[in-house]
Structures are given as structure tokens and as C-alpha cells.
PDB file of C-alpha atoms in Angstrom:
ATOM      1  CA  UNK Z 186     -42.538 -91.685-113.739  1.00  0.00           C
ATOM      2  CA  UNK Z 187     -46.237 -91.541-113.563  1.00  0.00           C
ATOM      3  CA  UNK Z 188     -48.855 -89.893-111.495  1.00  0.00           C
ATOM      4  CA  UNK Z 189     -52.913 -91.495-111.104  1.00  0.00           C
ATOM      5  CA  UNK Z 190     -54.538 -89.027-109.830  1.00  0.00           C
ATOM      6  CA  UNK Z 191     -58.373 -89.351-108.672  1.00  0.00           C
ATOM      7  CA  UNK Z 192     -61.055 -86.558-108.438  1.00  0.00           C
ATOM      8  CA  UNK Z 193     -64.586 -86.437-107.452  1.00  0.00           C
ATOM      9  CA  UNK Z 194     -67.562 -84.277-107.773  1.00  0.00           C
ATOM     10  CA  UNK Z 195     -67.742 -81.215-105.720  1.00  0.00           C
ATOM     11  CA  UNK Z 196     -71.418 -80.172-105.813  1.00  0.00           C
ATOM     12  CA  UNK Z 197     -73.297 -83.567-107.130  1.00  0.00           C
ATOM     13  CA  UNK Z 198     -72.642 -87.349-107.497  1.00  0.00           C
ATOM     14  CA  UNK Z 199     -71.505 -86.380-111.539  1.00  0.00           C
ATOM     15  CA  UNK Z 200     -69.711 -83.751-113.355  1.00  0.00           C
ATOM     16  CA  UNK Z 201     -70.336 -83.728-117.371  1.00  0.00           C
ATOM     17  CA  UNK Z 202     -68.039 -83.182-119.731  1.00  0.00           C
ATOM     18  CA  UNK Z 203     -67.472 -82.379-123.734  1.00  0.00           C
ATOM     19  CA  UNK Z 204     -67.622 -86.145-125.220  1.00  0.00           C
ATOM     20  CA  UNK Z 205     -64.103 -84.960-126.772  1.00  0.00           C
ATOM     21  CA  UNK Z 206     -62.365 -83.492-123.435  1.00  0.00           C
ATOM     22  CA  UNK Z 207     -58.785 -84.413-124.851  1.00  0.00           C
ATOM     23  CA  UNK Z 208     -57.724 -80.560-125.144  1.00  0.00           C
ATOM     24  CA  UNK Z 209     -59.151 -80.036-121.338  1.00  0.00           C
ATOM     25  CA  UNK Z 210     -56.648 -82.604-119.933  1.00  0.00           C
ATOM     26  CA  UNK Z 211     -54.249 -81.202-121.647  1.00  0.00           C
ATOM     27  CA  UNK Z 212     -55.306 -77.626-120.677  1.00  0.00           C
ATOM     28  CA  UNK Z 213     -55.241 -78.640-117.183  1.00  0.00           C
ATOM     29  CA  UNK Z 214     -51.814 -80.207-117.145  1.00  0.00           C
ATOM     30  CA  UNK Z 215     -50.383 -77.332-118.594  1.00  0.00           C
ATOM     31  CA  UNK Z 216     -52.421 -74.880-116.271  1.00  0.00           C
ATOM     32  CA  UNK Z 217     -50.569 -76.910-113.579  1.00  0.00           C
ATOM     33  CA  UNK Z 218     -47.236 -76.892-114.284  1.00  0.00           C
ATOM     34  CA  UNK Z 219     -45.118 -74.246-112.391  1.00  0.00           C
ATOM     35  CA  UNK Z 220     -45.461 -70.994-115.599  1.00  0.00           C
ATOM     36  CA  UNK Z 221     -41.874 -71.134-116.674  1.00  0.00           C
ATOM     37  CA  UNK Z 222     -41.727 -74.882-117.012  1.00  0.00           C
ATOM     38  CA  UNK Z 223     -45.173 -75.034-118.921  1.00  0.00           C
ATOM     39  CA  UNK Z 224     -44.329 -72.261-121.582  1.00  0.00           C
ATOM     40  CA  UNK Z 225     -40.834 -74.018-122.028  1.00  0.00           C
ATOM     41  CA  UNK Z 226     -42.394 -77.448-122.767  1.00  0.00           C
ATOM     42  CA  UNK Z 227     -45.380 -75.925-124.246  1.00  0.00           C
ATOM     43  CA  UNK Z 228     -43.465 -73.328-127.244  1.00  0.00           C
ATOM     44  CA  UNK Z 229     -39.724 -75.601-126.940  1.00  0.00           C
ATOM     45  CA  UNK Z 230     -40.283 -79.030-125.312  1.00  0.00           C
ATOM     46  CA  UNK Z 231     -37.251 -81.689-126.339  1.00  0.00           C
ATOM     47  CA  UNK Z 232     -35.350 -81.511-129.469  1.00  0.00           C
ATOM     48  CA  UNK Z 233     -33.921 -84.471-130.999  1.00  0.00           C
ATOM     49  CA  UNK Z 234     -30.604 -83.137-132.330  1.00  0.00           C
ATOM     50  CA  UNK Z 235     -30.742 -85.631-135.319  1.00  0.00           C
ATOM     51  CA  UNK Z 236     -34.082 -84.876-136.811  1.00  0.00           C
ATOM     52  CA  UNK Z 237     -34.749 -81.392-134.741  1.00  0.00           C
ATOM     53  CA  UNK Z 238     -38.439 -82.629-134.001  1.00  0.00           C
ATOM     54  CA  UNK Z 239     -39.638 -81.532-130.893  1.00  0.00           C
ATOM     55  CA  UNK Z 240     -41.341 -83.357-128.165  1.00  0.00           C
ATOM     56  CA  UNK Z 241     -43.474 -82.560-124.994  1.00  0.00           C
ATOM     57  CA  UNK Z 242     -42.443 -85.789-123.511  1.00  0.00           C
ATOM     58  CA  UNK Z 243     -45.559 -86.250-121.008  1.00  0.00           C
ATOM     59  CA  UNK Z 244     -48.225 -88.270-122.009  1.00  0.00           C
ATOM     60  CA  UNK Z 245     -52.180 -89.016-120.003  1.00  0.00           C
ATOM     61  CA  UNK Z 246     -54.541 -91.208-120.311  1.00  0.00           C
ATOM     62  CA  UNK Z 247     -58.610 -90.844-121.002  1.00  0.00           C
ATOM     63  CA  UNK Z 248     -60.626 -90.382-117.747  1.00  0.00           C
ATOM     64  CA  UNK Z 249     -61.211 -94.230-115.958  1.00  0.00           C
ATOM     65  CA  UNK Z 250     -64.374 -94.750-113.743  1.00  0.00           C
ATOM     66  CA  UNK Z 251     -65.918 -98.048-112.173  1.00  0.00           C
ATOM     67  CA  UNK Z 252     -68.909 -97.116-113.235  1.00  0.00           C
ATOM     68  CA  UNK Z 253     -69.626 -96.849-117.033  1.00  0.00           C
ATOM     69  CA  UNK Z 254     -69.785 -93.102-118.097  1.00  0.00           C
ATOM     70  CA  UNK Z 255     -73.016 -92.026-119.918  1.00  0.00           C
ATOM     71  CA  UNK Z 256     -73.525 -90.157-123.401  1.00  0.00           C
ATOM     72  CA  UNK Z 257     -75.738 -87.629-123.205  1.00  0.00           C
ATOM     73  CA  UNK Z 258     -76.867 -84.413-125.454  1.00  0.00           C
ATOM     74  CA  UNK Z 259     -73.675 -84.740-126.858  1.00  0.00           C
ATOM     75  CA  UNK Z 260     -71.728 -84.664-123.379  1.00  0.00           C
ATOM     76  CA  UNK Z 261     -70.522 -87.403-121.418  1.00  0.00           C
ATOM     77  CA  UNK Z 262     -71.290 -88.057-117.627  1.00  0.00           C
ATOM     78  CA  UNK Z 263     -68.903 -89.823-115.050  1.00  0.00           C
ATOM     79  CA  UNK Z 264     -70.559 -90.428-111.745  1.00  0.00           C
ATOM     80  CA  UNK Z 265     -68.553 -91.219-108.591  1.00  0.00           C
ATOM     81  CA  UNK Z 266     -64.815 -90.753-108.776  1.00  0.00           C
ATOM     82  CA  UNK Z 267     -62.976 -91.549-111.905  1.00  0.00           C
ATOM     83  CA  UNK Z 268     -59.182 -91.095-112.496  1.00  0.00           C
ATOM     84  CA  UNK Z 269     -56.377 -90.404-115.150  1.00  0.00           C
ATOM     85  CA  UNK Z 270     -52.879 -91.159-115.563  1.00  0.00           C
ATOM     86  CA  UNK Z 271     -50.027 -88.710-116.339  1.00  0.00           C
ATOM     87  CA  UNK Z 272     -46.636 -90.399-117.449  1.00  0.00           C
ATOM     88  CA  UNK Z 273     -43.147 -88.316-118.225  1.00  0.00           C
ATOM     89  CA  UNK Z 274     -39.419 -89.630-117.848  1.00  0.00           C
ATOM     90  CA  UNK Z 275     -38.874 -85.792-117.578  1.00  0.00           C
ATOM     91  CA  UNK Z 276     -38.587 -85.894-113.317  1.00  0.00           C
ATOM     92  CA  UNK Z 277     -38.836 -82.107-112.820  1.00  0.00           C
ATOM     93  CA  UNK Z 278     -42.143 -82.212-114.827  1.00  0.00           C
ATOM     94  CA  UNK Z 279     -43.723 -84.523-112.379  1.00  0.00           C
ATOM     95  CA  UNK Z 280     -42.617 -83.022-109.759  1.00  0.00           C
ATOM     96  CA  UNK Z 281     -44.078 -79.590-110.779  1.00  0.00           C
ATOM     97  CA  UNK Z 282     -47.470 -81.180-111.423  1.00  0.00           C
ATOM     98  CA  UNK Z 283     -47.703 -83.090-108.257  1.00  0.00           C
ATOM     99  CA  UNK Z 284     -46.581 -80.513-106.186  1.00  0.00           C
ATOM    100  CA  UNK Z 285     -49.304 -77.725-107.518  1.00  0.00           C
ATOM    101  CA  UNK Z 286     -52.379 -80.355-107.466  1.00  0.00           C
ATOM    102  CA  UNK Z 287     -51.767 -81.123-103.900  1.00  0.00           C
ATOM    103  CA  UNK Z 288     -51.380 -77.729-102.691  1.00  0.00           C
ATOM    104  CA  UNK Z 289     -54.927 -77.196-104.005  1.00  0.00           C
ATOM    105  CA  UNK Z 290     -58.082 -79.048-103.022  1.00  0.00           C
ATOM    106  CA  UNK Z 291     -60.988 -78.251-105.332  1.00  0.00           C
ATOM    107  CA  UNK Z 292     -59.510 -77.939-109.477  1.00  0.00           C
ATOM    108  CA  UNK Z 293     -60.876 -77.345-112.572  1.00  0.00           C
ATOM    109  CA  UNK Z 294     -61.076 -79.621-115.730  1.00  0.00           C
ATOM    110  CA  UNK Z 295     -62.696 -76.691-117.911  1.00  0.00           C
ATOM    111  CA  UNK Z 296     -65.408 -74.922-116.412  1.00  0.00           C
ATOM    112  CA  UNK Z 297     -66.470 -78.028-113.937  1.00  0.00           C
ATOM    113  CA  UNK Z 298     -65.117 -77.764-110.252  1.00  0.00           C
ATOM    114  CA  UNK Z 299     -64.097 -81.079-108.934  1.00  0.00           C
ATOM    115  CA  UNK Z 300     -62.525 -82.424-105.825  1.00  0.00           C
ATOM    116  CA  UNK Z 301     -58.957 -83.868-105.280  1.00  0.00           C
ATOM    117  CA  UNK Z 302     -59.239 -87.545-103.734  1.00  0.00           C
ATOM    118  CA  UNK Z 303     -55.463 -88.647-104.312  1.00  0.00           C
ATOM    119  CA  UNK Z 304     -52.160 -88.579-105.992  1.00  0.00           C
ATOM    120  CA  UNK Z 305     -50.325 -91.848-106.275  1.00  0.00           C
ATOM    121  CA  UNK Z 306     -47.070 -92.405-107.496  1.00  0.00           C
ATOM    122  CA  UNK Z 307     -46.949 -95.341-109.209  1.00  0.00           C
ATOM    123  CA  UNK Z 308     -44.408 -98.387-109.487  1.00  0.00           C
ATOM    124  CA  UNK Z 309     -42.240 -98.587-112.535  1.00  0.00           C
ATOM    125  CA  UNK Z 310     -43.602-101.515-114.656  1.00  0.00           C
ATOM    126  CA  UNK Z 311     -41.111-104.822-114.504  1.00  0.00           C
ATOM    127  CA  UNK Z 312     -40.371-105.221-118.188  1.00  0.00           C
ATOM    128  CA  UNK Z 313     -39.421-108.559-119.334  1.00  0.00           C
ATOM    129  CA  UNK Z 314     -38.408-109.886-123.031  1.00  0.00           C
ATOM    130  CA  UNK Z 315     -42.041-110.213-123.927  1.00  0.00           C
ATOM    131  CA  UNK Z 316     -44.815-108.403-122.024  1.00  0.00           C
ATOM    132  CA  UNK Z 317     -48.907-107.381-122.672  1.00  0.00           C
ATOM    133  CA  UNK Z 318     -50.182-103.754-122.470  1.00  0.00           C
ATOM    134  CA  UNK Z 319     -53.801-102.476-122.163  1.00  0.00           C
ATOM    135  CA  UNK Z 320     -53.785 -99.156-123.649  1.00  0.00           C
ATOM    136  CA  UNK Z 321     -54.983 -96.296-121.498  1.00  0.00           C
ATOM    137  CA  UNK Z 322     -55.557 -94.004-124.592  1.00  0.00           C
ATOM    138  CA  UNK Z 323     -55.519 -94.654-127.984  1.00  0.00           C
ATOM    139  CA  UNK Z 324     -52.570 -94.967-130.151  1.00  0.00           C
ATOM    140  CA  UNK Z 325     -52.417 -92.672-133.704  1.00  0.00           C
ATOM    141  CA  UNK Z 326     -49.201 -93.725-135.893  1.00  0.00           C
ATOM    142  CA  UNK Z 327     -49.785 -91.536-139.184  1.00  0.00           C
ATOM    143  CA  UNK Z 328     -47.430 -89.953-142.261  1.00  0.00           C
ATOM    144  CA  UNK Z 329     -48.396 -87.104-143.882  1.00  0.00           C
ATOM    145  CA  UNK Z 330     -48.068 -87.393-147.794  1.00  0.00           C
ATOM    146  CA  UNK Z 331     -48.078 -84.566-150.941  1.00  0.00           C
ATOM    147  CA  UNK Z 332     -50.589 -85.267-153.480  1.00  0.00           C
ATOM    148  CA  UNK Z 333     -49.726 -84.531-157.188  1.00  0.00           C
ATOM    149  CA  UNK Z 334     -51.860 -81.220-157.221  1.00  0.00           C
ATOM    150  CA  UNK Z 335     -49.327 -79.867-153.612  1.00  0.00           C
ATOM    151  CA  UNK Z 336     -52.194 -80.049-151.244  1.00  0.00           C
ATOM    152  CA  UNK Z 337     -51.312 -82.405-147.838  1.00  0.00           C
ATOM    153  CA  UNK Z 338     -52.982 -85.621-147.122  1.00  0.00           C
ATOM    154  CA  UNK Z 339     -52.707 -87.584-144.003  1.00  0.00           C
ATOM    155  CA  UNK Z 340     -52.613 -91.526-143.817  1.00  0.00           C
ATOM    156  CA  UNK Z 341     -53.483 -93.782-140.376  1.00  0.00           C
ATOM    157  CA  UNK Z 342     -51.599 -96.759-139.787  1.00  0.00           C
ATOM    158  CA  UNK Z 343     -53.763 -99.752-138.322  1.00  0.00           C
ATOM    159  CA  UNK Z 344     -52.083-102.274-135.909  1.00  0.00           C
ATOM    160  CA  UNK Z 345     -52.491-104.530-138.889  1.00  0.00           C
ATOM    161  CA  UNK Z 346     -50.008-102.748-141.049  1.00  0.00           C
ATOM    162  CA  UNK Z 347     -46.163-102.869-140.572  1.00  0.00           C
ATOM    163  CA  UNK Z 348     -45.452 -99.300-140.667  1.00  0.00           C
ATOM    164  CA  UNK Z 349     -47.350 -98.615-137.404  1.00  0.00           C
ATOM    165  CA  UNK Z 350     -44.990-100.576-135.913  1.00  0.00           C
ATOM    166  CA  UNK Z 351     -42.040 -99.422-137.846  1.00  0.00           C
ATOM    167  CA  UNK Z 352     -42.996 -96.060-137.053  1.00  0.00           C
ATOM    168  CA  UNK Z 353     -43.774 -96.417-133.429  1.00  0.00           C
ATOM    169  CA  UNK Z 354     -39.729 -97.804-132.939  1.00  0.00           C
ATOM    170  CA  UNK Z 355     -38.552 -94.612-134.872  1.00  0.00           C
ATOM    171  CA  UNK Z 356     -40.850 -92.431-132.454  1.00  0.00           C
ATOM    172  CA  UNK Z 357     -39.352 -93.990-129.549  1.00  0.00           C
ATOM    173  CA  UNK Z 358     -35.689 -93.525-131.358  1.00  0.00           C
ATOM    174  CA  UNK Z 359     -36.223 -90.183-131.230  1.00  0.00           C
ATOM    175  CA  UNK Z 360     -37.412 -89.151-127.799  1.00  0.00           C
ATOM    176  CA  UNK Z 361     -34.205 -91.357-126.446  1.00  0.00           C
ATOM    177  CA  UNK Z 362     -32.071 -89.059-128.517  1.00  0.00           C
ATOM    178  CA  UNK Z 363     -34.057 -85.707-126.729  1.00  0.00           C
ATOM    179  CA  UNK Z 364     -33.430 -86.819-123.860  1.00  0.00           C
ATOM    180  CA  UNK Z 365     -29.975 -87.399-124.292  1.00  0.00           C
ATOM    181  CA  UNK Z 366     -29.624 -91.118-124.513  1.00  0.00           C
ATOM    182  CA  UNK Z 367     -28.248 -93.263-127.553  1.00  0.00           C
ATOM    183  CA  UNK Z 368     -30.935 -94.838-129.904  1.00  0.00           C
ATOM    184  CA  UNK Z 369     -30.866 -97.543-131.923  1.00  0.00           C
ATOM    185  CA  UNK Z 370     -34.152 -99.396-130.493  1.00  0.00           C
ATOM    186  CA  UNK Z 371     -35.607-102.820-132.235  1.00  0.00           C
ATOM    187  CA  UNK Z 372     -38.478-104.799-131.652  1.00  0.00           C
ATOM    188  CA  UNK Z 373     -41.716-105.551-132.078  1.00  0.00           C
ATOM    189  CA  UNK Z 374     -44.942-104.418-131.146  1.00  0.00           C
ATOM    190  CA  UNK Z 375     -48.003-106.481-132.475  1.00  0.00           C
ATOM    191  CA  UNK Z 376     -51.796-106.593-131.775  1.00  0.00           C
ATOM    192  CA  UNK Z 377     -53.028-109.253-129.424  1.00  0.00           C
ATOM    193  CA  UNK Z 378     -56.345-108.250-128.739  1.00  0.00           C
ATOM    194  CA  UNK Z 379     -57.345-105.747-131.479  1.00  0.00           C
ATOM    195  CA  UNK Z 380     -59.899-105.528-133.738  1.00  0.00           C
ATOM    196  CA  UNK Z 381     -61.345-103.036-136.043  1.00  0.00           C
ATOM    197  CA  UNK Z 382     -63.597-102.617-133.327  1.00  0.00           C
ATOM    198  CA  UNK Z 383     -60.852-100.867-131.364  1.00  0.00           C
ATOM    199  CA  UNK Z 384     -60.515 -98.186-134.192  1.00  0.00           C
ATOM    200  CA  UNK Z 385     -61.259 -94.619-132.497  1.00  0.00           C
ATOM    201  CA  UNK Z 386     -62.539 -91.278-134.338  1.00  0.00           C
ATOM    202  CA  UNK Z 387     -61.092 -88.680-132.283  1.00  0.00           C
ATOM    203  CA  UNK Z 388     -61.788 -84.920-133.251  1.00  0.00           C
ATOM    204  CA  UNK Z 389     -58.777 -82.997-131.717  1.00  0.00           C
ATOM    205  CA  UNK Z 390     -58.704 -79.150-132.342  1.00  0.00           C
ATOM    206  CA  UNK Z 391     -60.612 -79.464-135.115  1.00  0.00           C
ATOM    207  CA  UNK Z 392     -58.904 -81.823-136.583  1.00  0.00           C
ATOM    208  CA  UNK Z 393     -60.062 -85.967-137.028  1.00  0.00           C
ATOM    209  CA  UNK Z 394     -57.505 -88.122-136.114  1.00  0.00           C
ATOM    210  CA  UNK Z 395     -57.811 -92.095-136.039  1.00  0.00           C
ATOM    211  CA  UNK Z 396     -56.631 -94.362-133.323  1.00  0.00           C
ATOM    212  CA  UNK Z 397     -56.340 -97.638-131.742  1.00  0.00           C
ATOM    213  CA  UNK Z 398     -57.389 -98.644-128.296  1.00  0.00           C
ATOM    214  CA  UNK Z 399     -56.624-102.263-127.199  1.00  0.00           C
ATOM    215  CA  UNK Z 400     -54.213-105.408-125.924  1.00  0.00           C
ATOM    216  CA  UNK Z 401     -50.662-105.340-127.655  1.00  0.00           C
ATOM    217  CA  UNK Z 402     -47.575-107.212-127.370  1.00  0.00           C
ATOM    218  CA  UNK Z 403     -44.472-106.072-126.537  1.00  0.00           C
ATOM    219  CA  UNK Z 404     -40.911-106.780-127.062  1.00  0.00           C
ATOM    220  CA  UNK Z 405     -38.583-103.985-126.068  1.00  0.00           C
ATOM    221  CA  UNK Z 406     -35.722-103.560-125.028  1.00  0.00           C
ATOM    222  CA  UNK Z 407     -35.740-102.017-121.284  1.00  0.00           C
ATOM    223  CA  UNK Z 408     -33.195 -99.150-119.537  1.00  0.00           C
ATOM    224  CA  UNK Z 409     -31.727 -99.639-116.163  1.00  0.00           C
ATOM    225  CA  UNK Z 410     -32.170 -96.556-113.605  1.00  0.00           C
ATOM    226  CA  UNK Z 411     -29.361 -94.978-112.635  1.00  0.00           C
ATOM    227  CA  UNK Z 412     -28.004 -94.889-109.002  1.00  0.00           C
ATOM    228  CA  UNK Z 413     -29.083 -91.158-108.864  1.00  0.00           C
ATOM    229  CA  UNK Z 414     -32.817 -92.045-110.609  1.00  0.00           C
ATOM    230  CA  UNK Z 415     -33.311 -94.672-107.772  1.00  0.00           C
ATOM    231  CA  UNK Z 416     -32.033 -92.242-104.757  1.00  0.00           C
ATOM    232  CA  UNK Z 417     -34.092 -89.433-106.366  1.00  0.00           C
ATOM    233  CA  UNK Z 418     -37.238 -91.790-106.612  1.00  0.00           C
ATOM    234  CA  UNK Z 419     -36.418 -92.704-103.149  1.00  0.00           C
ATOM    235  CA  UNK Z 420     -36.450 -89.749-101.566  1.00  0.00           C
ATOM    236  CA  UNK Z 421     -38.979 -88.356-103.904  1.00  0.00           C
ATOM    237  CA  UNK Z 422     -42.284 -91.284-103.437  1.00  0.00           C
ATOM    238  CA  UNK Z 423     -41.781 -90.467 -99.210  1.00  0.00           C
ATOM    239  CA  UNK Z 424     -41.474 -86.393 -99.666  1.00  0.00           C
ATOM    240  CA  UNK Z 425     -44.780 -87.214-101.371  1.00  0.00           C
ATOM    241  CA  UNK Z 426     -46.720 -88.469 -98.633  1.00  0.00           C
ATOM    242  CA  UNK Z 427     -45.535 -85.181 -96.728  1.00  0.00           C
ATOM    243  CA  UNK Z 428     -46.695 -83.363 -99.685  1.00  0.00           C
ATOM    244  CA  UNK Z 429     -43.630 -81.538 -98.958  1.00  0.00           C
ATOM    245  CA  UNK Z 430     -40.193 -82.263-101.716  1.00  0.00           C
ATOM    246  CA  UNK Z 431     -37.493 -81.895 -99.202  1.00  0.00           C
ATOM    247  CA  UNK Z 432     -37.990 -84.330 -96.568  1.00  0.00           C
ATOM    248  CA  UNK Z 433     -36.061 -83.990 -93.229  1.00  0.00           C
ATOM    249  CA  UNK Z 434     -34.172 -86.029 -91.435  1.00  0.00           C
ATOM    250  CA  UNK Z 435     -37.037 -87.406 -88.901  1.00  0.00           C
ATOM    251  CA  UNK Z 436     -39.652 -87.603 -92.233  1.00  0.00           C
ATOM    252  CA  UNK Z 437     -37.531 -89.994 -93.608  1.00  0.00           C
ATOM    253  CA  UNK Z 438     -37.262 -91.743 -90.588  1.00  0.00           C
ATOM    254  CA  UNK Z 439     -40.712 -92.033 -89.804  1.00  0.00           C
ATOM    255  CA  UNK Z 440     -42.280 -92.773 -93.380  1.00  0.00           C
ATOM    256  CA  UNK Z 441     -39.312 -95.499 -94.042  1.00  0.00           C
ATOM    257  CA  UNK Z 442     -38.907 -99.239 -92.810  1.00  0.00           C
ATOM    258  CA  UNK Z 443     -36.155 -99.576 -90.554  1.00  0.00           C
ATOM    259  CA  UNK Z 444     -34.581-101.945 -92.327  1.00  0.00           C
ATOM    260  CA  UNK Z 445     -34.599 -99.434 -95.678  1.00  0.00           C
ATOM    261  CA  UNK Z 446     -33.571 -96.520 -93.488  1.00  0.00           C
ATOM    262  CA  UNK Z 447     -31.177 -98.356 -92.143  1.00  0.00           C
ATOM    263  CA  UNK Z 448     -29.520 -98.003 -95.767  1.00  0.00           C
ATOM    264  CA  UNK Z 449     -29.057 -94.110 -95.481  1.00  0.00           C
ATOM    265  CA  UNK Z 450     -28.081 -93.638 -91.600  1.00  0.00           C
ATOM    266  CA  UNK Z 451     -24.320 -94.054 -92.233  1.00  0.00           C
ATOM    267  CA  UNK Z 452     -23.552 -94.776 -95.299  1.00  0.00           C
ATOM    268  CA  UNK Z 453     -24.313 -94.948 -99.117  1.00  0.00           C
ATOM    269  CA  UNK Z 454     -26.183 -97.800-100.154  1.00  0.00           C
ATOM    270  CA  UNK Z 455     -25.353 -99.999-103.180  1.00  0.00           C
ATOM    271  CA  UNK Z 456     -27.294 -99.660-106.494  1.00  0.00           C
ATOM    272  CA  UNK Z 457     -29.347-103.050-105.973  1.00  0.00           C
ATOM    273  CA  UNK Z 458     -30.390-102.009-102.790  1.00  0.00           C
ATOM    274  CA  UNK Z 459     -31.711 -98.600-103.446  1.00  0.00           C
ATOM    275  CA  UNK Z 460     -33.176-100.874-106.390  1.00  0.00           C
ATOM    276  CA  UNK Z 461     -34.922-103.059-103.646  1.00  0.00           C
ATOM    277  CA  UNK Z 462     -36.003 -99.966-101.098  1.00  0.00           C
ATOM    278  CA  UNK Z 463     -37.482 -98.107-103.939  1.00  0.00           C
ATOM    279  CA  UNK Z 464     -39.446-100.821-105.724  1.00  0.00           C
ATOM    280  CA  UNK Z 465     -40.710-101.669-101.920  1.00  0.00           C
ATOM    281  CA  UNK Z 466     -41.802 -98.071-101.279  1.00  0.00           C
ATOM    282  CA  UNK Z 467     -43.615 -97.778-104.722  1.00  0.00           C
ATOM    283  CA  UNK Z 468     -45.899-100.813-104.311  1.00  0.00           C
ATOM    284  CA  UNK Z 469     -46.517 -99.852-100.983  1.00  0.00           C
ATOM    285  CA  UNK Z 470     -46.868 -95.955 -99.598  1.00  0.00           C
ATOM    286  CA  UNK Z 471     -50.637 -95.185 -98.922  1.00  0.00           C
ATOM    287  CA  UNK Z 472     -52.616 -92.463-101.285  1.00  0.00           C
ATOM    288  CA  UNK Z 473     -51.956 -89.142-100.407  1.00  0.00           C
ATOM    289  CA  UNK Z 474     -55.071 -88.053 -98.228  1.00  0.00           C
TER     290      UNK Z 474
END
């Protein structure tokens, strides 16, 4: 599932910002996640029981504006609104993070103040056998070698090289596997529109890590929801719009079609059309305020 959520200035037209501001994205998801559920994703997160590497399983994207943020004095300036992306198949981390941002109407990215302006779920992409994807952050495939004299060195895979994608496949292999599910993904992901133009320098707690912004090509296989994913998505996208996670009876009623309430008045709908009612209620529900 993922989550755009859009912010504005509280006291000007611009807030500024650390040119890297990775770690205060990150520092903000975590700050609001419900405690328990941050310090278990934070110190445990998902183990894959063949490799025991752990995984957060969330990922977010850099901060979008329409207008073109400025560099300046080593900072960087959006003006206006601007928004970023959270993504997570884990539903009860969503949830969490959805539910404490709306019950709150001025947050903090660092020490800046800003101003909630919406939370949007969004509709689950429509994979088919080959599709495009802009990246909202950049990509970083790397190993991490031993040189003769024992001291570490890391190596960046470019787009160019068929270990990023190689590795990228056994990444994906084994977050299926923490989350339960059987892995044995192929494919192939390729760069359409990269070039070495699209190479990032990212300094991340200290550390310089290289990455890849860009168009790529995709061909992946894709999962079917469950008939408990759809219900739960469902019932989930019009609690949202309450900004409430148990809707009644009459919220349901009100915030649904007739036709796609219809479905849960007397009886349990089928699996293709929950599959219809929810895709309809994704592309459709208003923003949040």
C-alpha cells in the first residue's frame, strides 16, 4: 500500500532543509509510527528465514514540488507545497502512520514546522508483462567485498551492469520469503531512460552511497490480492476519509456507491467484485481535508 502525503509551510511560503534530508524522512516516519511498532521494525523488522537478513519493509520517496526547489548555502528550499510517498506491503504499518499524521495538524520534518494538506491512499499500480517506472528515489544495488590486506570495500552496480539487475531479483526474493510468501522471482529489469547523468552521490549517515534515478523497464511477475487484502483495502481507503479505522454501519453507507454497498448489505461478495469496488474507490475517494 502507499500513502502521498502533502505538507505546506506553516509560517512562510518555504521551509529549508539539509540538501541531504534522507535521515529526516526517515526520522519522521519512525517518530510516527505507534512506539511499539516503530522499535519492532526499527531494532527487528522482517527476517528472511533462508538468509536471516532483516528488512524494514517500508520504503519513501525524495520530497516532489511543482516548483523547482532551490540550493542555497548548502540547504535546499521548497516553496509552496511539495509531497512524498511512503510505500509498505506491511498493512498495519500504514495504518499506524496514517492514523498518527492525521490526528495531528502542524508536524515536524527536523526542526521545521510544516502544515498537513492531505493523505491519499493511492491505487495499486495495474502490472502487466512489460511496464515503465519513473523512479521516485534513487536506486543503490551494491556488494561489499574483502580486500587482500582484510579491510572492507564496497562496489556500486550501474543499470549498465548485469549484477544490478541480478541483485535487485535476489532482493526482492528475499523480502517475499519475510513476509511469508514463496520466492523464486525472474525477470528483468533494464534501463530505458538512464544515463550516467542519472548517477546520484548521496551522503547517508556519514556514509557515500551511489545511486540511480531514472526510466526503467520492467518485467515482473505480479501477485494477486487475496479476498481478505481486497475487503481490508475496502473497508480501510473509506475509514480513511473518516479519519477514523472502524467505520460504522451508516459511514459505509454514506462514503460508498450504492451499487458497491449494495455488495456488503446481505451478503459476501465474490473476489472479482471486491476486486472491482476497491479499484473504483482507490481512483476515486477525495484527499483527506
Amino acid at each position: 500500500m502507499r500513502l502521498k502525503i502533502t505538507f505546506c509551510p506553516v509560517d512562510k511560503d518555504q521551509i529549508i532543509l539539509p540538501i541531504q534530508y534522507n535521515e529526516i524522512l526517515q526520522g519522521f516516519i519512525y517518530n510516527s509510527l505507534e512506539r511499539g511498532l516503530a522499535e519492532r521494525i526499527h531494532n527487528f523488522g522482517f527476517e528472511d528465514p533462508k538468509t536471516k537478513r532483516k528488512f524494514k519493509l517500508f520504503t519513501f520517496s525524495r520530497l516532489l514540488s511543482l516548483q523547482k526547489p532551490l540550493i542555497k548555502n548548502g540547504n535546499i528550499v521548497f516553496s509552496g507545497s511539495f509531497t512524498f510517498f511512503v510505500a509498505s506491503p506491511v498493512k498495519e504499518f500504514i495504518q499506524s502512520l496514517a492514523q498518527s499524521i492525521l490526528t495531528r495538524e502542524v508536524l515536524t520534518l527536523g526542526k521545521v514546522r510544516v502544515l498537513l494538506q492531505s493523505v491519499e491512499v493511492m491505487s495499486p499500480p495495474r502490472y502487466q508483462e512489460k511496464i515503465y517506472v519513473r523512479t521516485l528515489s534513487p536506486i543503490t544495488v551494491y556488494s561489499t567485498f574483502r580486500k587482500p590486506d582484510g579491510k572492507k570495500i564496497t562496489y556500486y552496480y550501474s543499470p549498465f551492469e548485469e549484477d544490478f539487475r541480478k541483485q535487485i531479483l535476489e532482493n526482492l526474493n528475499k523480502k517475499l520469503r519475510s513476509l511469508g510468501r514463496e520466492a523464486d522471482l525472474d525477470g528483468s529489469i533494464r534501463p530505458y531512460k538512464v544515463s550516467s547523468r542519472n548517477q546520484r552521490i548521496i551522503l547517508y549517515k556519514n556514509m557515500v552511497i551511489k545511486a540511480w534515478d531514472g526510466v526503467f523497464e520492467l518485467c515482473l511477475p505480479s501477485f494477486e490480492p487475496t479476498y481478505e487484502e481486497l475487503k481490508h483495502l475496502y473497508l480501510y481507503t473509506t475509514s480513511l476519509q473518516k479519519t477514523r479505522f472502524e467505520p460504522t454501519y451508516e459511514e459505509l453507507k454514506r462514503n460508498a456507491s450504492i451499487s458497491i454497498f449494495s455488495l456488503f448489505k446481505s451478503f459476501e461478495p465474490t473476489y472479482e467484485e471486491l476486486k472491482l469496488a476497491s479499484s473504483k474507490i482507490c481512483k476515486t475517494h477525495p484527499k483527506m481535508f
